[in-house]
Coordinates of C-alpha atoms in Angstrom, one line a residue:
M1 CA -46.1 19.8 40.5
A2 CA -48.4 18.9 37.9
P3 CA -49.9 15.9 37.5
R4 CA -48.8 13.7 35.6
A5 CA -50.4 14.1 31.7
N6 CA -54.0 12.0 30.1
W7 CA -53.1 12.6 26.9
K8 CA -50.5 14.6 24.6
G9 CA -50.8 15.4 21.0
F10 CA -51.3 18.3 19.0
L11 CA -53.9 21.7 18.9
R12 CA -54.2 22.3 15.5
L13 CA -56.3 25.5 13.5
S14 CA -56.8 24.8 9.9
L15 CA -52.9 24.6 9.0
V16 CA -51.6 26.4 12.7
T17 CA -50.1 23.3 15.3
C18 CA -48.5 23.3 18.2
P19 CA -47.9 20.4 21.3
V20 CA -50.2 20.2 23.8
A21 CA -50.8 18.0 27.5
L22 CA -54.0 17.6 28.6
Y23 CA -54.8 17.6 32.1
P24 CA -57.9 16.4 34.6
A25 CA -59.0 19.8 35.9
T26 CA -61.0 18.1 38.5
S27 CA -59.8 15.7 41.4
E28 CA -61.4 13.3 43.7
S29 CA -58.6 11.7 45.9
E30 CA -59.2 14.3 48.6
K31 CA -62.7 12.9 49.5
I32 CA -62.5 10.1 52.2
S33 CA -62.8 6.7 50.7
F34 CA -63.7 3.8 52.4
N35 CA -62.3 -0.4 51.5
Q36 CA -63.9 -3.3 51.7
L37 CA -63.3 -5.4 54.6
N38 CA -64.6 -8.9 55.9
R39 CA -66.7 -8.3 59.2
Q40 CA -65.7 -11.4 60.7
T41 CA -61.7 -11.4 60.5
G42 CA -61.0 -7.7 59.7
H43 CA -58.8 -8.3 56.3
R44 CA -59.8 -6.2 53.5
I45 CA -61.5 -7.8 50.5
K46 CA -60.0 -8.9 46.8
Y47 CA -61.5 -9.1 43.6
I48 CA -60.7 -11.5 41.5
K49 CA -61.9 -11.9 37.8
V50 CA -62.6 -15.5 37.8
D51 CA -64.6 -17.3 33.9
Q52 CA -68.1 -17.4 34.4
D53 CA -68.7 -21.7 33.6
T54 CA -65.3 -22.7 34.5
G55 CA -64.7 -20.5 38.0
D56 CA -61.3 -20.1 37.2
E57 CA -59.3 -17.6 37.6
V58 CA -58.1 -15.4 34.4
P59 CA -54.9 -13.4 34.3
N60 CA -54.9 -10.1 32.8
E61 CA -53.1 -11.0 29.4
D62 CA -55.7 -13.3 28.4
I63 CA -58.9 -11.3 28.9
V64 CA -60.4 -9.8 25.8
K65 CA -63.4 -7.4 25.2
G66 CA -66.2 -8.6 23.6
Y67 CA -69.7 -7.3 22.1
E68 CA -72.7 -10.0 23.3
V69 CA -74.4 -10.3 19.6
E70 CA -77.0 -13.0 21.3
K71 CA -77.3 -14.7 24.5
G72 CA -73.9 -15.6 24.7
Q73 CA -73.2 -15.9 21.6
F74 CA -69.6 -12.9 22.0
I75 CA -67.6 -10.8 19.0
E76 CA -64.5 -10.5 20.3
V77 CA -62.8 -7.1 19.4
T78 CA -59.1 -6.9 20.3
K79 CA -57.1 -2.9 21.4
E80 CA -54.9 -2.9 18.5
E81 CA -58.5 -3.0 16.6
L82 CA -59.4 -0.9 18.8
E83 CA -57.3 1.3 18.5
E84 CA -57.5 1.2 14.5
L85 CA -60.7 2.6 14.6
A86 CA -59.1 6.2 15.2
L87 CA -55.9 6.1 14.2
E88 CA -55.8 9.2 12.4
S89 CA -56.9 11.7 14.8
T90 CA -55.6 10.0 17.8
R91 CA -53.4 12.8 18.5
T92 CA -54.9 15.6 17.5
I93 CA -57.4 18.0 18.5
E94 CA -58.9 19.7 15.2
I95 CA -61.0 23.0 16.0
D96 CA -64.0 22.4 13.9
E97 CA -65.9 24.9 14.6
F98 CA -66.5 28.0 16.8
V99 CA -69.5 29.1 18.5
D100 CA -71.6 30.6 21.6
K101 CA -71.3 29.7 24.8
A102 CA -74.9 30.3 25.3
D103 CA -75.5 27.7 22.5
I104 CA -73.9 24.4 24.7
D105 CA -76.8 23.3 26.8
P106 CA -75.1 22.0 30.3
R107 CA -76.5 18.8 30.0
Y108 CA -73.9 17.8 27.4
L109 CA -70.8 18.8 29.8
I110 CA -69.0 16.4 30.8
R111 CA -65.5 16.8 32.8
P112 CA -63.2 19.6 31.9
Y113 CA -59.5 19.6 31.2
Y114 CA -56.5 22.2 31.0
L115 CA -54.6 22.4 28.5
R116 CA -51.4 23.5 28.2
P117 CA -48.1 23.8 25.3
D118 CA -45.9 20.1 25.4
G119 CA -42.5 20.9 26.1
K120 CA -40.9 24.1 25.4
V121 CA -41.9 24.5 21.4
G122 CA -45.2 25.7 20.2
H123 CA -45.4 28.5 22.6
D124 CA -45.9 30.8 20.3
A125 CA -49.2 28.6 18.0
F126 CA -50.6 27.8 21.1
A127 CA -50.8 31.9 22.0
V128 CA -52.2 32.8 18.7
I129 CA -54.9 29.9 19.0
R130 CA -55.7 31.2 22.8
E131 CA -55.9 34.7 21.6
T132 CA -57.7 34.2 18.8
I133 CA -60.3 32.2 20.9
R134 CA -60.0 34.9 23.4
E135 CA -60.9 37.7 21.2
M136 CA -64.0 36.2 19.4
N137 CA -65.5 35.6 22.4
E138 CA -66.9 32.1 21.8
V139 CA -66.3 28.7 22.1
A140 CA -64.1 26.7 19.9
I141 CA -64.9 23.2 19.8
G142 CA -62.7 20.1 18.5
R143 CA -62.3 16.3 19.1
V144 CA -60.0 14.7 20.5
V145 CA -59.7 10.7 21.1
L146 CA -59.2 9.5 25.3
T147 CA -59.5 5.7 26.1
N148 CA -60.1 4.5 22.1
R149 CA -62.9 6.8 22.2
K150 CA -63.4 10.3 20.5
H151 CA -65.1 13.0 21.9
I152 CA -66.1 16.8 20.9
I153 CA -63.8 19.0 23.1
A154 CA -64.7 22.8 23.2
L155 CA -62.5 24.9 24.2
E156 CA -62.3 28.1 26.1
P157 CA -59.3 31.0 27.3
M158 CA -58.2 30.6 30.8
D159 CA -55.5 32.5 31.6
K160 CA -52.1 31.7 29.9
G161 CA -53.8 28.4 29.4
L162 CA -57.5 26.7 27.6
V163 CA -59.8 24.8 29.3
G164 CA -61.2 21.9 27.7
T165 CA -64.3 20.4 28.1
L166 CA -65.3 17.2 27.0
L167 CA -69.1 16.8 25.4
R168 CA -71.5 13.9 25.5
Y169 CA -73.2 12.8 22.5
P170 CA -77.2 13.6 21.8
Y171 CA -77.5 9.7 22.1
E172 CA -76.2 10.5 25.3
V173 CA -78.8 12.5 26.6
R174 CA -82.2 11.4 27.4
S175 CA -85.3 13.8 26.6
E176 CA -86.5 15.9 29.0
Q177 CA -90.2 15.7 27.7
E178 CA -90.8 11.4 29.2
Y179 CA -90.0 12.9 32.5
F180 CA -91.9 17.0 32.0
D181 CA -95.1 15.6 30.2
E182 CA -96.9 14.8 33.3
I183 CA -96.3 18.0 35.1
E184 CA -99.3 20.2 35.5
D185 CA -99.9 23.6 34.1
V186 CA -99.5 26.0 36.8
K187 CA -101.1 29.0 36.8
V188 CA -98.4 30.8 39.8
K189 CA -100.7 34.2 40.9
K190 CA -98.8 37.4 40.4
D191 CA -98.6 38.2 44.3
M192 CA -97.8 34.9 44.8
L193 CA -94.5 35.5 42.5
D194 CA -93.6 38.8 43.9
L195 CA -93.2 37.3 47.3
A196 CA -90.8 34.8 45.9
K197 CA -89.0 37.0 43.8
H198 CA -88.9 39.0 47.0
I199 CA -86.6 35.8 48.6
V200 CA -84.4 35.3 46.2
N201 CA -83.2 39.0 46.2
Q202 CA -82.6 38.8 49.8
K203 CA -80.9 35.8 49.1
A204 CA -78.9 37.4 46.6
G205 CA -74.9 36.9 46.1
N206 CA -72.0 36.3 44.0
F207 CA -70.7 32.7 43.1
D208 CA -67.4 32.0 44.8
P209 CA -67.4 28.1 45.2
R210 CA -65.3 28.6 48.4
K211 CA -67.7 29.6 50.8
F212 CA -69.6 26.2 50.5
E213 CA -68.6 22.6 53.0
D214 CA -69.1 19.8 52.1
H215 CA -71.1 19.0 55.2
Y216 CA -71.2 15.1 54.9
E217 CA -67.3 14.9 54.5
G218 CA -66.7 17.3 57.7
A219 CA -69.6 14.4 59.4
L220 CA -67.3 11.6 57.9
V221 CA -64.7 12.8 59.6
E222 CA -66.3 13.9 62.9
L223 CA -67.3 10.0 62.8
I224 CA -64.2 8.2 61.8
N225 CA -62.4 9.9 65.0
Q226 CA -64.9 10.0 67.4
K227 CA -64.6 6.3 66.3
R228 CA -60.9 6.1 66.7
A229 CA -61.6 7.9 70.0
G230 CA -63.5 4.6 71.2
K231 CA -66.2 7.1 71.2
M232 CA -70.1 5.1 71.1
I233 CA -72.3 6.7 68.2
R234 CA -76.2 7.5 67.9
P235 CA -78.0 7.8 65.9
K236 CA -79.5 11.1 65.0
E237 CA -83.0 11.5 64.0
R238 CA -84.1 11.9 60.4
P239 CA -85.3 15.6 59.6
K240 CA -89.2 14.6 58.0
G241 CA -90.7 17.0 55.4
E242 CA -92.7 19.9 56.0
N243 CA -96.3 19.7 54.2
V244 CA -97.1 23.0 52.8
V245 CA -100.9 23.6 52.7
D246 CA -101.3 27.2 52.6
L247 CA -98.8 28.1 49.8
M248 CA -99.3 31.7 50.7
Q249 CA -98.9 31.7 53.8
A250 CA -95.3 29.8 53.5
L251 CA -94.2 32.8 51.4
R252 CA -94.7 35.3 54.1
Q253 CA -93.6 33.0 56.3
S254 CA -90.0 33.0 54.7
V255 CA -89.9 36.8 53.4
G256 CA -89.6 37.5 57.4
R257 CA -87.9 34.7 58.1
E258 CA -85.0 35.8 55.6
G259 CA -85.5 39.6 56.8
S260 CA -84.7 38.3 60.2
T261 CA -81.4 36.4 59.3
E262 CA -80.1 38.5 57.5
T263 CA -80.5 41.6 60.8
A264 CA -79.5 39.4 62.4
N265 CA -76.5 38.4 61.1
A266 CA -75.2 41.8 60.1
P267 CA -73.5 42.9 63.1
K268 CA -72.1 38.9 64.1
K269 CA -69.6 39.4 61.2
S270 CA -67.0 39.7 62.9
A271 CA -68.2 38.2 66.1
K272 CA -67.5 34.7 64.8
K273 CA -64.9 32.9 62.0
P274 CA -66.8 31.0 59.5
R275 CA -65.5 26.9 60.0
K276 CA -62.3 26.7 57.3
A277 CA -63.5 24.5 54.6
A278 CA -61.8 21.0 54.3
S279 CA -59.3 21.4 52.0
G280 CA -58.3 17.3 51.6
Q281 CA -59.2 13.8 53.3
K282 CA -54.9 14.1 54.8
E283 CA -55.4 17.4 56.5
M284 CA -58.7 17.1 57.9
L285 CA -58.2 13.8 59.3
M286 CA -56.1 15.6 62.1
P287 CA -55.5 13.7 65.7
I288 CA -57.7 13.3 68.5
A289 CA -56.9 16.2 70.9
G290 CA -55.0 14.6 73.6
K291 CA -52.8 12.8 71.8
K292 CA -51.7 10.1 74.5
Q293 CA -55.7 9.9 76.1
A294 CA -56.3 8.5 72.5
K295 CA -54.5 6.6 71.6
E296 CA -54.4 4.4 75.6
A297 CA -58.6 4.7 74.9
G298 CA -57.9 2.9 71.3
T299 CA -55.6 0.5 72.4
K300 CA -57.9 -0.1 75.3
K301 CA -61.4 -0.2 73.2
Q302 CA -58.9 -3.0 70.8
P303 CA -60.3 -6.3 70.8
A304 CA -58.0 -8.8 71.3
K305 CA -58.6 -11.3 67.9
S306 CA -58.9 -8.0 65.9
Q307 CA -57.6 -5.0 64.8
R308 CA -60.5 -3.0 63.7
R309 CA -62.4 -0.7 66.2
S310 CA -65.8 -0.7 66.1
A311 CA -68.3 1.3 68.6

């Protein structure tokens, strides 16, 4: 079942309108997350909202938004006032123009959403808008209001639906000049460039996100399982960066290493099955081998006055 829609409203191209729903296309819920604990008791930390001056706890219904105009002076803005600002467009994604996808600077991309018809009506109008964008081979640019703010959204067809990517406004993107101005103008020699291009050709492939594994997430799972088993955790030696003295020699060695790696890996493709990429936190945190022994080990290691385990 699809997750709950973040937004529901209408998609409009001139006079063609259809009801749509907007869903998040990505999720962080499968990543391992930690709670903050009191080291002395092992209890979770709870955050409360307090008045900065009195120290008294403030209930949610008494908390309002305020903009600081001067030090210690605020202008209060209510939820109703914020909603009133964009009242007309809060429920409509209006397509303003069509642009070439290559014209969209990647720095302006924020996050993707899935867009589909909402309910049983409007599928015909949705299909007309979707196929028009597909036939034009361009990206539709519109506006949408989420969490009381108006965003730019870029719409592209995907299968039977649309993918809408929120875009940043120009004032949100920093200029590259303040970071790049001090980079020296270096003339790269042709033989160095040829060697570097050869390395690139040896690494050429097709982008497939399924072959990439989150090694840090895997290491977290291993660490948690080791601590569950009561094993001693020993710090590993940190990798040290190498100082490249002879750039040309480093390039030649890189070419040789990539070539030998490619040759060595070729006949062993079917010999060792690659590790399956982790699909989620619940699946990754599997019971430790020897469930009964692990449970006994955990009980043995558990202190009498705390439920936490430490290495």
